Tab-separated table of C-alpha atoms and ligand atoms in Angstrom:
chain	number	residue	atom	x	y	z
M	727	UNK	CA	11.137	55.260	121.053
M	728	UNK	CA	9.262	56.897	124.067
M	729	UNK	CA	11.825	60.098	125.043
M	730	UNK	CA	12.097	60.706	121.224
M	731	UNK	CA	11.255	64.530	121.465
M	732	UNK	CA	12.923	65.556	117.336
M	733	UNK	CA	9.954	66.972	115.681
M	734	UNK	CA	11.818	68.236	112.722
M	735	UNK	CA	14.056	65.391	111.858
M	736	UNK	CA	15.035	66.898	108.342
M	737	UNK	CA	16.791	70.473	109.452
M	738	UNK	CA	18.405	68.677	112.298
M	739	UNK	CA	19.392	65.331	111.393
M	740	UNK	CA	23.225	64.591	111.651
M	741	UNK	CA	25.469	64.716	108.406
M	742	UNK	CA	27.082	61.381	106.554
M	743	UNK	CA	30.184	62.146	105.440
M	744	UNK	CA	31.639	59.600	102.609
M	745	UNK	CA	35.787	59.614	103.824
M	746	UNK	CA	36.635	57.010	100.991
M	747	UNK	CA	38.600	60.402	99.489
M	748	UNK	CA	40.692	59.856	102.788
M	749	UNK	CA	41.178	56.482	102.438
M	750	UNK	CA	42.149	56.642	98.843
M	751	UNK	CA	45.005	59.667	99.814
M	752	UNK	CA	45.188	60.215	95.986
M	753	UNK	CA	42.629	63.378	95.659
M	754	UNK	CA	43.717	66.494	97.263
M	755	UNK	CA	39.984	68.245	95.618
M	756	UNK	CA	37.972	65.785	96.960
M	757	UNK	CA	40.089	65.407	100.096
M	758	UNK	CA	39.639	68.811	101.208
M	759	UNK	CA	35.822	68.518	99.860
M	760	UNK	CA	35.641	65.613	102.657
M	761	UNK	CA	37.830	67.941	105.004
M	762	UNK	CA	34.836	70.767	104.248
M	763	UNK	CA	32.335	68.299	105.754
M	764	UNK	CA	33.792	67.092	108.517
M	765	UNK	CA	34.390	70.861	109.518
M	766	UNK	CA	31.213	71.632	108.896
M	767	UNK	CA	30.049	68.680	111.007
M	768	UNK	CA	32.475	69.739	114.335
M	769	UNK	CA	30.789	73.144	114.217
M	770	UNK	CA	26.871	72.447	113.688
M	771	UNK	CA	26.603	68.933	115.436
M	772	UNK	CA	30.197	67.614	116.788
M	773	UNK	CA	28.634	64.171	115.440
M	774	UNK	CA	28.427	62.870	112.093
M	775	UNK	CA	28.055	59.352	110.289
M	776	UNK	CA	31.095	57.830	108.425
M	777	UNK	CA	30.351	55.593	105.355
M	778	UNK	CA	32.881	54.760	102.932
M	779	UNK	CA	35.548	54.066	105.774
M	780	UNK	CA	36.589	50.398	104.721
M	781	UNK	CA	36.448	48.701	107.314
M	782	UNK	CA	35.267	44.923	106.562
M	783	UNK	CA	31.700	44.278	107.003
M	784	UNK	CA	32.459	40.683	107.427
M	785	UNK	CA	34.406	41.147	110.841
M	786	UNK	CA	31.382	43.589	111.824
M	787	UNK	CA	29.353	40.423	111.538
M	788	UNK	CA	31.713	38.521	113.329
M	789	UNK	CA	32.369	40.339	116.668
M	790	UNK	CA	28.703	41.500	116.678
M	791	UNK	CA	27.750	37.700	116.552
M	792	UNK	CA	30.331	36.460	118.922
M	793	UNK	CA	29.365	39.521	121.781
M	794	UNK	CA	26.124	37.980	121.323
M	795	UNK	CA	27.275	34.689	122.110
M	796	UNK	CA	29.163	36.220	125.148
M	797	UNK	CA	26.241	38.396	126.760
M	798	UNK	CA	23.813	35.499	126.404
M	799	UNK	CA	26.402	33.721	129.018
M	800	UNK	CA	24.966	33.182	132.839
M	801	UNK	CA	25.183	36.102	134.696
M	802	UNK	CA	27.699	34.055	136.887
M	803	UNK	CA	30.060	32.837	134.011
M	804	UNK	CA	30.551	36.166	132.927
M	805	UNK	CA	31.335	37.249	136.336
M	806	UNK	CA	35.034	35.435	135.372
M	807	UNK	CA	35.742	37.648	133.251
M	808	UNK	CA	34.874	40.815	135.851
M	809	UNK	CA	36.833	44.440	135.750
M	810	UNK	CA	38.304	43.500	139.181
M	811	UNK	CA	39.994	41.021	138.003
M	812	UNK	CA	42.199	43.212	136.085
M	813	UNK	CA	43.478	45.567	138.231
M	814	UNK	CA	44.540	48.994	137.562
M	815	UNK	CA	44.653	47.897	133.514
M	816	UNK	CA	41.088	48.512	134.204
M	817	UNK	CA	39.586	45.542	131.595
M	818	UNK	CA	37.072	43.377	132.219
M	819	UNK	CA	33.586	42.696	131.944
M	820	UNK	CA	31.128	44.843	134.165
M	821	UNK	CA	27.500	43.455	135.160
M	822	UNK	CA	24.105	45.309	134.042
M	823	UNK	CA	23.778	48.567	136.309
M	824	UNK	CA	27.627	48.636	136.988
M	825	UNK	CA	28.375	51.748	135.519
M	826	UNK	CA	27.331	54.977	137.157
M	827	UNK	CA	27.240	58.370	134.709
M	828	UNK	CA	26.467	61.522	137.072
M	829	UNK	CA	25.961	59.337	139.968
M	830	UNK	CA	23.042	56.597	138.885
M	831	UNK	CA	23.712	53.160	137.150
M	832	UNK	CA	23.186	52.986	133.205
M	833	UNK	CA	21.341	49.947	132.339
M	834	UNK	CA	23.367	48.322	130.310
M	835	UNK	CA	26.432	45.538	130.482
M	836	UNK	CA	29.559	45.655	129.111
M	837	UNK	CA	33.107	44.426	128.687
M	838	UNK	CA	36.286	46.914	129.206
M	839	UNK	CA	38.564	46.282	126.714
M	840	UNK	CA	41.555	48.462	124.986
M	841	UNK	CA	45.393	47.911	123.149
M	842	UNK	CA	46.445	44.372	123.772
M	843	UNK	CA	49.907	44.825	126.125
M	844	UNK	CA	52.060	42.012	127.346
M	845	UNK	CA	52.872	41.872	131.122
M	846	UNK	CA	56.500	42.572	130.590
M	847	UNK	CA	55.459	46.200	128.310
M	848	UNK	CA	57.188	48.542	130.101
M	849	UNK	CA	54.110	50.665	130.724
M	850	UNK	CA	52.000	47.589	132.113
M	851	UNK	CA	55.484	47.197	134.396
M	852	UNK	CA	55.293	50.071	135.995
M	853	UNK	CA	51.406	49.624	136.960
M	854	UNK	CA	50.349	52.598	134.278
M	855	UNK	CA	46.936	52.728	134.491
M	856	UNK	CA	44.582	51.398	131.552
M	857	UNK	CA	47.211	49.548	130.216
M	858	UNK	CA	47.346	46.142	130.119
M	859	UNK	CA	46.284	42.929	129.155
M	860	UNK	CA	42.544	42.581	127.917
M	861	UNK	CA	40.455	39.429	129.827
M	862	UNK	CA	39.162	37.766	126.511
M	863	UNK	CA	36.150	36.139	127.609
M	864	UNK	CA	36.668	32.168	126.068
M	865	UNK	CA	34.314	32.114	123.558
M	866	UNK	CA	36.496	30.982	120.305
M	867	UNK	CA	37.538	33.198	117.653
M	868	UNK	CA	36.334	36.145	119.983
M	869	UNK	CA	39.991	37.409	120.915
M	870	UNK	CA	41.193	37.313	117.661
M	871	UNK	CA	37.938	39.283	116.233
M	872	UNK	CA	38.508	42.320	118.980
M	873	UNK	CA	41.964	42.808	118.230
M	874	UNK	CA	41.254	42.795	114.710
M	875	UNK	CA	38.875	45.179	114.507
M	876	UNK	CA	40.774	47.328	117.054
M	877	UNK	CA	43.419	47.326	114.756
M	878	UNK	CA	40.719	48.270	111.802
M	879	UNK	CA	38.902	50.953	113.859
M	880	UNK	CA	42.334	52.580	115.020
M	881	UNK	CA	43.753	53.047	111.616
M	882	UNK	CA	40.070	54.272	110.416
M	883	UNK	CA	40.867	56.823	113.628
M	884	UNK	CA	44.467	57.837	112.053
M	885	UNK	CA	43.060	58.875	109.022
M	886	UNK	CA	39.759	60.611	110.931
M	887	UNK	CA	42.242	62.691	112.183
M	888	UNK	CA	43.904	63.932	109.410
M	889	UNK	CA	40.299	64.588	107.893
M	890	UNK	CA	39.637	66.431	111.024
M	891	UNK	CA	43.501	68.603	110.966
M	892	UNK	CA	42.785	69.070	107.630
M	893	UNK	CA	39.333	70.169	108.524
M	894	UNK	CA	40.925	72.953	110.890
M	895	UNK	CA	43.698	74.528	108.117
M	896	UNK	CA	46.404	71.996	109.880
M	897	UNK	CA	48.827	70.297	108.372
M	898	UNK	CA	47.159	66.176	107.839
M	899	UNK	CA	49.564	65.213	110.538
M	900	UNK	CA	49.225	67.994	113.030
M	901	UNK	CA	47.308	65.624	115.566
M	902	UNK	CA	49.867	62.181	114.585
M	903	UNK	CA	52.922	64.388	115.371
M	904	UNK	CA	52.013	65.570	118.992
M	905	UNK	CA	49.152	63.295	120.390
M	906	UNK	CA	48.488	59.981	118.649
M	907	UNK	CA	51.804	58.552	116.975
M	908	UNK	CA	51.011	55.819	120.334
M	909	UNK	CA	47.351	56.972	121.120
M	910	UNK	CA	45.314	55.593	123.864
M	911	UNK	CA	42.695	53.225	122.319
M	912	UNK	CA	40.015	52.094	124.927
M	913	UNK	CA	37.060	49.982	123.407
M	914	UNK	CA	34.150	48.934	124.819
M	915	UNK	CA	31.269	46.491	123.972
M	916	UNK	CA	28.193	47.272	126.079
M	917	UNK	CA	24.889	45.220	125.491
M	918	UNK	CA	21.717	47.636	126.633
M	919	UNK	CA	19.039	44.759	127.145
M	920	UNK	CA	15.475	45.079	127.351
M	921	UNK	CA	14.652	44.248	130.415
M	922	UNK	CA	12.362	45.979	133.437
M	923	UNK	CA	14.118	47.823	136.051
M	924	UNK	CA	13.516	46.719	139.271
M	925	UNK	CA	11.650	49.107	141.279
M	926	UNK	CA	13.817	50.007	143.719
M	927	UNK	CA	16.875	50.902	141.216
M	928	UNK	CA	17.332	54.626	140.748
M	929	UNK	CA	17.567	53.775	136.436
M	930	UNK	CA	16.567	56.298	133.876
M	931	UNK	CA	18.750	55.753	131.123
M	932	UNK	CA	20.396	53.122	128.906
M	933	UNK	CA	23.754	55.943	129.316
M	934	UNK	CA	22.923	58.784	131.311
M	935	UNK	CA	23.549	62.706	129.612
M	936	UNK	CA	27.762	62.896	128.851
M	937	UNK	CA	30.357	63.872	126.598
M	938	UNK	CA	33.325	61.430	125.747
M	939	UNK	CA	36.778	62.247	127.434
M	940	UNK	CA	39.356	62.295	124.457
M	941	UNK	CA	39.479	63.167	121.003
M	942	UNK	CA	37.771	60.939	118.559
M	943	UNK	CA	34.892	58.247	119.549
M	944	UNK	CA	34.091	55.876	116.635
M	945	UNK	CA	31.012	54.007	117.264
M	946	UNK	CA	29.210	51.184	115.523
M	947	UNK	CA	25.938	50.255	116.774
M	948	UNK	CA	23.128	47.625	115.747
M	949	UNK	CA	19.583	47.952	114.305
M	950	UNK	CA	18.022	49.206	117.163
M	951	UNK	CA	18.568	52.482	118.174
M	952	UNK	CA	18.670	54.724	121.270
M	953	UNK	CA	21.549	57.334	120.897
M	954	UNK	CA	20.359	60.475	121.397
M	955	UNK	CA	22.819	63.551	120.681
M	956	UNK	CA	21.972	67.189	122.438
M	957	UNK	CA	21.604	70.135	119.846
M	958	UNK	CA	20.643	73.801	120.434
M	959	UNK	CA	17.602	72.701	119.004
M	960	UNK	CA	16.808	70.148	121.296
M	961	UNK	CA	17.692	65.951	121.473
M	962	UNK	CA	18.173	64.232	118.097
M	963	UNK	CA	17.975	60.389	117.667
M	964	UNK	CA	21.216	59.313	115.834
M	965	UNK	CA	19.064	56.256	113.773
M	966	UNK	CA	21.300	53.268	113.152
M	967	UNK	CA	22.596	53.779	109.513
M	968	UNK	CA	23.578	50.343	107.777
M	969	UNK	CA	27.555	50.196	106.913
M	970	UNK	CA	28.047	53.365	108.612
M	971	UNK	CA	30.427	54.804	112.323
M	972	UNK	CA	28.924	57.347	114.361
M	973	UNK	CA	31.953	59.623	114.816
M	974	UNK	CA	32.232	61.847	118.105
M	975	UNK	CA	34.764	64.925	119.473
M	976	UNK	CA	35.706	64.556	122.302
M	977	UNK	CA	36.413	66.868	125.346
M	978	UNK	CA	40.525	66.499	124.412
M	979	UNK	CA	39.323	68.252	120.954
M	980	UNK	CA	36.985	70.830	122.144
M	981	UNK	CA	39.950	71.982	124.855
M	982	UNK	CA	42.649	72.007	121.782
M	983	UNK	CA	40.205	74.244	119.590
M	984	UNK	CA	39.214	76.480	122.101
M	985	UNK	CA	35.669	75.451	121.631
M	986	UNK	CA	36.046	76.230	117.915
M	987	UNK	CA	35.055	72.410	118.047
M	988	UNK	CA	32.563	70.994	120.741
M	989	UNK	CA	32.602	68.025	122.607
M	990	UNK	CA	28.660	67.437	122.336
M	991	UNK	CA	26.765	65.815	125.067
M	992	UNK	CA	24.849	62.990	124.447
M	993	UNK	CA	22.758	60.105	125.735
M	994	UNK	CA	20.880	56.656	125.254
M	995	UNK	CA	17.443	56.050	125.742
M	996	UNK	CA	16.753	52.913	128.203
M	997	UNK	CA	16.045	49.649	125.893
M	998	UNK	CA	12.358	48.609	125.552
M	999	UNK	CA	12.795	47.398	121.921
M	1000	UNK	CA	12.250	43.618	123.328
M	1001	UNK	CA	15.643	42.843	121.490
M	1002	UNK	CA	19.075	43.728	122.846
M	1003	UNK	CA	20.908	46.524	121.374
M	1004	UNK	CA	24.166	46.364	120.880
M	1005	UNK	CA	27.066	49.001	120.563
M	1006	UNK	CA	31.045	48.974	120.136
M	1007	UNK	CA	32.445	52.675	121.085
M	1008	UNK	CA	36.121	52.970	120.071
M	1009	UNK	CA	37.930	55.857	121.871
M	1010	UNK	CA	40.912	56.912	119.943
M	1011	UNK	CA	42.794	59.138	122.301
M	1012	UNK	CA	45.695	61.393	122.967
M	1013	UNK	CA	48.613	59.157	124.571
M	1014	UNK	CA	48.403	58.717	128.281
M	1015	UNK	CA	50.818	61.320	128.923
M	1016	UNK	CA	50.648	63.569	126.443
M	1017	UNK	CA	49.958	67.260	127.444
M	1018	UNK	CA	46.957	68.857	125.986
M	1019	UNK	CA	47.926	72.414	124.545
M	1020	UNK	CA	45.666	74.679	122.739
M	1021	UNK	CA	45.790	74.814	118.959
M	1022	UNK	CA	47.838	78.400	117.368
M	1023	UNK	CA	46.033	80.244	114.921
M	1024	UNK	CA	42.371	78.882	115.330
M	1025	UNK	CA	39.108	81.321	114.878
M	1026	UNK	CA	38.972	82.864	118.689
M	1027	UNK	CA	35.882	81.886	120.273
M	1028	UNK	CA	34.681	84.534	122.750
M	1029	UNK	CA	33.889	82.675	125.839
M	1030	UNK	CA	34.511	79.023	125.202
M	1031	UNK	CA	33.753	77.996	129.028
M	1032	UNK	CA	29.903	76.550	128.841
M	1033	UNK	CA	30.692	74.536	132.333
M	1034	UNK	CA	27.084	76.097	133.332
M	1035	UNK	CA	25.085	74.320	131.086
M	1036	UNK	CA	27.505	70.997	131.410
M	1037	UNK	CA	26.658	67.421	132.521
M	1038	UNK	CA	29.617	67.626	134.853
M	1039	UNK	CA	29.939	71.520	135.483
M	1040	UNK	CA	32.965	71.064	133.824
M	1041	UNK	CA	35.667	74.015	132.186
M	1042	UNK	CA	37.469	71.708	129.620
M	1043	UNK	CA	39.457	74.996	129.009
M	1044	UNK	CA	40.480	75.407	132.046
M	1045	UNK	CA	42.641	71.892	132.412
M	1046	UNK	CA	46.258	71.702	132.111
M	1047	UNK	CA	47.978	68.058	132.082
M	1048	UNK	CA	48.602	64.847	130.787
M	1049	UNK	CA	45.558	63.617	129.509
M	1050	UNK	CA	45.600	60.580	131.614
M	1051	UNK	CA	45.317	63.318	134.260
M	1052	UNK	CA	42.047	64.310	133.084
M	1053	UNK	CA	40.977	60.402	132.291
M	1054	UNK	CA	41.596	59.065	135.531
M	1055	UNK	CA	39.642	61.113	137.068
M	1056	UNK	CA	36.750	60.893	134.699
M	1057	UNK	CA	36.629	56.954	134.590
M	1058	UNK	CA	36.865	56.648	139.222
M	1059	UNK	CA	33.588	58.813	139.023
M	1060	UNK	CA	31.821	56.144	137.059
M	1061	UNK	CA	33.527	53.087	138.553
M	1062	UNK	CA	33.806	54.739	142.655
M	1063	UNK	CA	33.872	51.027	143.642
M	1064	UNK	CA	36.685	49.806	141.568
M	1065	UNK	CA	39.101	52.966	142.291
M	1066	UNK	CA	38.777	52.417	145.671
M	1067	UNK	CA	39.862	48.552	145.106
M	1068	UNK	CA	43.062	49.358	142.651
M	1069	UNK	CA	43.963	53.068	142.733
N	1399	LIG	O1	26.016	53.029	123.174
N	1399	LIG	C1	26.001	54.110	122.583
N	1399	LIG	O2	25.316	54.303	121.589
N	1399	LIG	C2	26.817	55.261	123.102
N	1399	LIG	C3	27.747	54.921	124.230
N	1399	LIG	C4	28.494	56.120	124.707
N	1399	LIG	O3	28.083	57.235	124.539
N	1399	LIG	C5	29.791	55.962	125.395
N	1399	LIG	O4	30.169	54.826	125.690
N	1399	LIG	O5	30.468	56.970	125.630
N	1400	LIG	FE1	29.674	58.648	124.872
C-alpha cells in the first residue's frame, strides 16, 4: 500500500481483544481481564480488534456477497435507490465521490442505511431526522441480511459497552441506563473501488483524515486493506484480521471521559488493489436526544481540548446538547448538497 508510512509494525500494532468472556456473562475474573484490555486499548490506541464476538460468519458471507451483487449494478440502477430519495431519514445509496470529509469527495460508494422504522413510528411522524425507513436496494435476500446483521452487530455493541463501563470502574450498565437503552444505530456499506481518478477531481483519499461522531463504531472490512488509524507515533495500517471487528470510540465517548478516552482520528488509503474493498461501519450511538454529560469520578485529564491538532478544529469538550445536536451538524458538512434539499 503506497502511503503505508508504519516502520515498526510490532510496538505499534493495534490490540485483539477476545470478548467471548463478555458474551459468556458467567466469569467475573476473566470479565474484568477482558474489561483490562479494552481499557488498555481506549488509552494507547482508541482502536482495537474484536474476535470471539459471535456473530455468525455465515451472514458475514452473505451480506458481503449480496453488496457485491448490489455495487456491481449500473451506475444508473443504483441511482433508484439514491439518499434523496429518502428525505430527512437520510438513507439511501450515494454515488462514488458523493461524500465530502473536510471539504473533498472520498472515493468510494456507498449505501446509507440504519434501524428499520415504519412510517407511522412516532419519531419518523414527526420528520426526526435519521429516522426512518431504509431504501433496500431489490436484490433478494439483501433486506433481510442487513437487518439481520444490524440486529447481530447492535447486540455485539450492548455488550461492547458494558466491556467498555466496566473498563472505566462503572457499573456494566452505566452507558444502557442513560444513553443506549434505544441507541441510534446508523450503518453503512461503502464499496472503495479501484479505479483512476479523473484528473480534474480534487481526490486523495478512499476516506479523508476523521474521527467517528458517537460512541462505539464496529467495523468489518474485507481482505484488502486501507484503514489507516493516527497514533503519536505516526499512521498505522489496521490489516484486515479474518473473523475479527475493528472497534472505534467515538467523539460522544471521548467528551463523556473527559479525554480519559480518545476519539482517534483515522483514515483510508485510496484503492489501487485492482479488487474492490469492501467495508460495513456500524455506529452504535447515544439516542438522538439524549444529552451528553461528563462521566463523575473519572482520572482528571489536564487539558483534554486537542481542537489544535484536530481534523475539524473541533473542542468535543466544549459541546453541550442532544447528541443529534452534534450529529446533524456533522453529517450536512459531508452531504452540503442534500441538507440544503431536506433540512
Ligand atoms: O471503511 C473503513 O475502513 C472506515 C470507514 C470510516 O472510517 C467511517 O465510515 O467512519
Ligand atoms: Fe470513521
Amino acid at each position: 500500500m503506497t502511503q503505508s508510512v508504519s516502520s515498526d509494525v510490532s510496538s505499534r500494532s493495534l490490540p485483539v481483544i477476545d470478548v467471548g468472556a463478555l458474551i459468556a456473562a458467567d466469569n467475573a475474573k476473566a470479565m474484568q481481564t477482558v474489561a483490562e484490555q479494552i481499557r488498555d486499548a481506549c488509552r494507547v490506541h482508541g482502536f482495537f480488534y474484536v474476535s470471539g464476538h459471535g456473530v455468525d460468519g455465515e451472514l458475514i458471507e452473505r451480506l458481503d456477497l449480496l453488496s457485491r451483487r448490489f455495487f456491481a449494478l449500473d451506475e444508473q440502477k443504483k441511482m433508484r435507490w439514491r439518499m434523496a430519495l429518502a428525505g430527512r431519514a437520510w438513507r439511501g445509496y450515494f454515488p462514488l465521490g458523493g461524500e465530502l470529509t473536510s471539504g473533498r469527495p472520498d472515493w468510494k460508494e456507498g449505501l446509507y442505511l440504519g434501524t428499520e422504522l415504519a412510517e407511522d413510528h412516532p419519531l419518523v411522524l414527526a420528520a426526526t431526522p435519521v429516522h426512518g425507513r431504509n431504501l433496500f436496494p431489490d436484490i433478494p435476500g439483501f433486506r433481510d441480511t442487513i437487518l439481520q446483521y444490524m440486529n447481530a452487530v447492535t447486540a455485539l455493541g450492548h455488550v461492547l459497552m458494558q466491556g467498555i463501563a466496566s473498563s472505566l470502574a462503572l457499573p456494566p450498565a452505566y452507558f444502557y441506563e442513560r444513553y443506549t437503552a434505544d441507541p441510534l444505530i446508523l450503518f453503512r456499506i461503502f464499496n472503495y473501488p479501484s479505479q483512476d481518478v479523473p484528473g480534474d477531481l480534487d481526490v486523495q483519499w478512499g476516506v479523508g483524515e476523521h474521527t467517528d461522531y458517537g460512541l462505539l463504531t464496529i467495523l468489518l472490512q474485507d481482505q484488502i486493506g486501507g484503514l489507516q488509524v493516527k497514533t503519536p507515533g505516526g499512521w498505522v495500517d489496521a490489516t484486515p484480521i479474518p473473523g475479527t471487528f475493528i472497534c472505534n470510540i467515538g467523539d460522544m465517548l471521548e467528551r463523556m471521559t473527559g479525554g480519559w478516552y480518545r476519539s482517534t482520528a483515522h483514515r483510508v488509503v485510496r484503492n489501487t488493489s485492482g479488487t474492490d474493498r469492501l467495508s460495513f461501519p456500524l455506529f452504535f450511538d447515544p439516542n438522538y436526544f439524549a444529552e451528553v454529560h461528563p462521566i463523575d469520578g473519572l482520572p482528571q485529564v489536564p487539558d483534554p481540548d486537542d481542537s489544535a491538532s484536530r481534523w475539524d478544529q473541533a473542542n468535543v469538550h466544549a459541546f453541550n446538547g442532544k447528541y443529534g445536536d452534534y450529529l446533524l451538524n456533522k453529517v450536512s458538512k459531508v452531504f452540503p448538497q442534500l441538507k440544503q434539499d431536506v433540512l
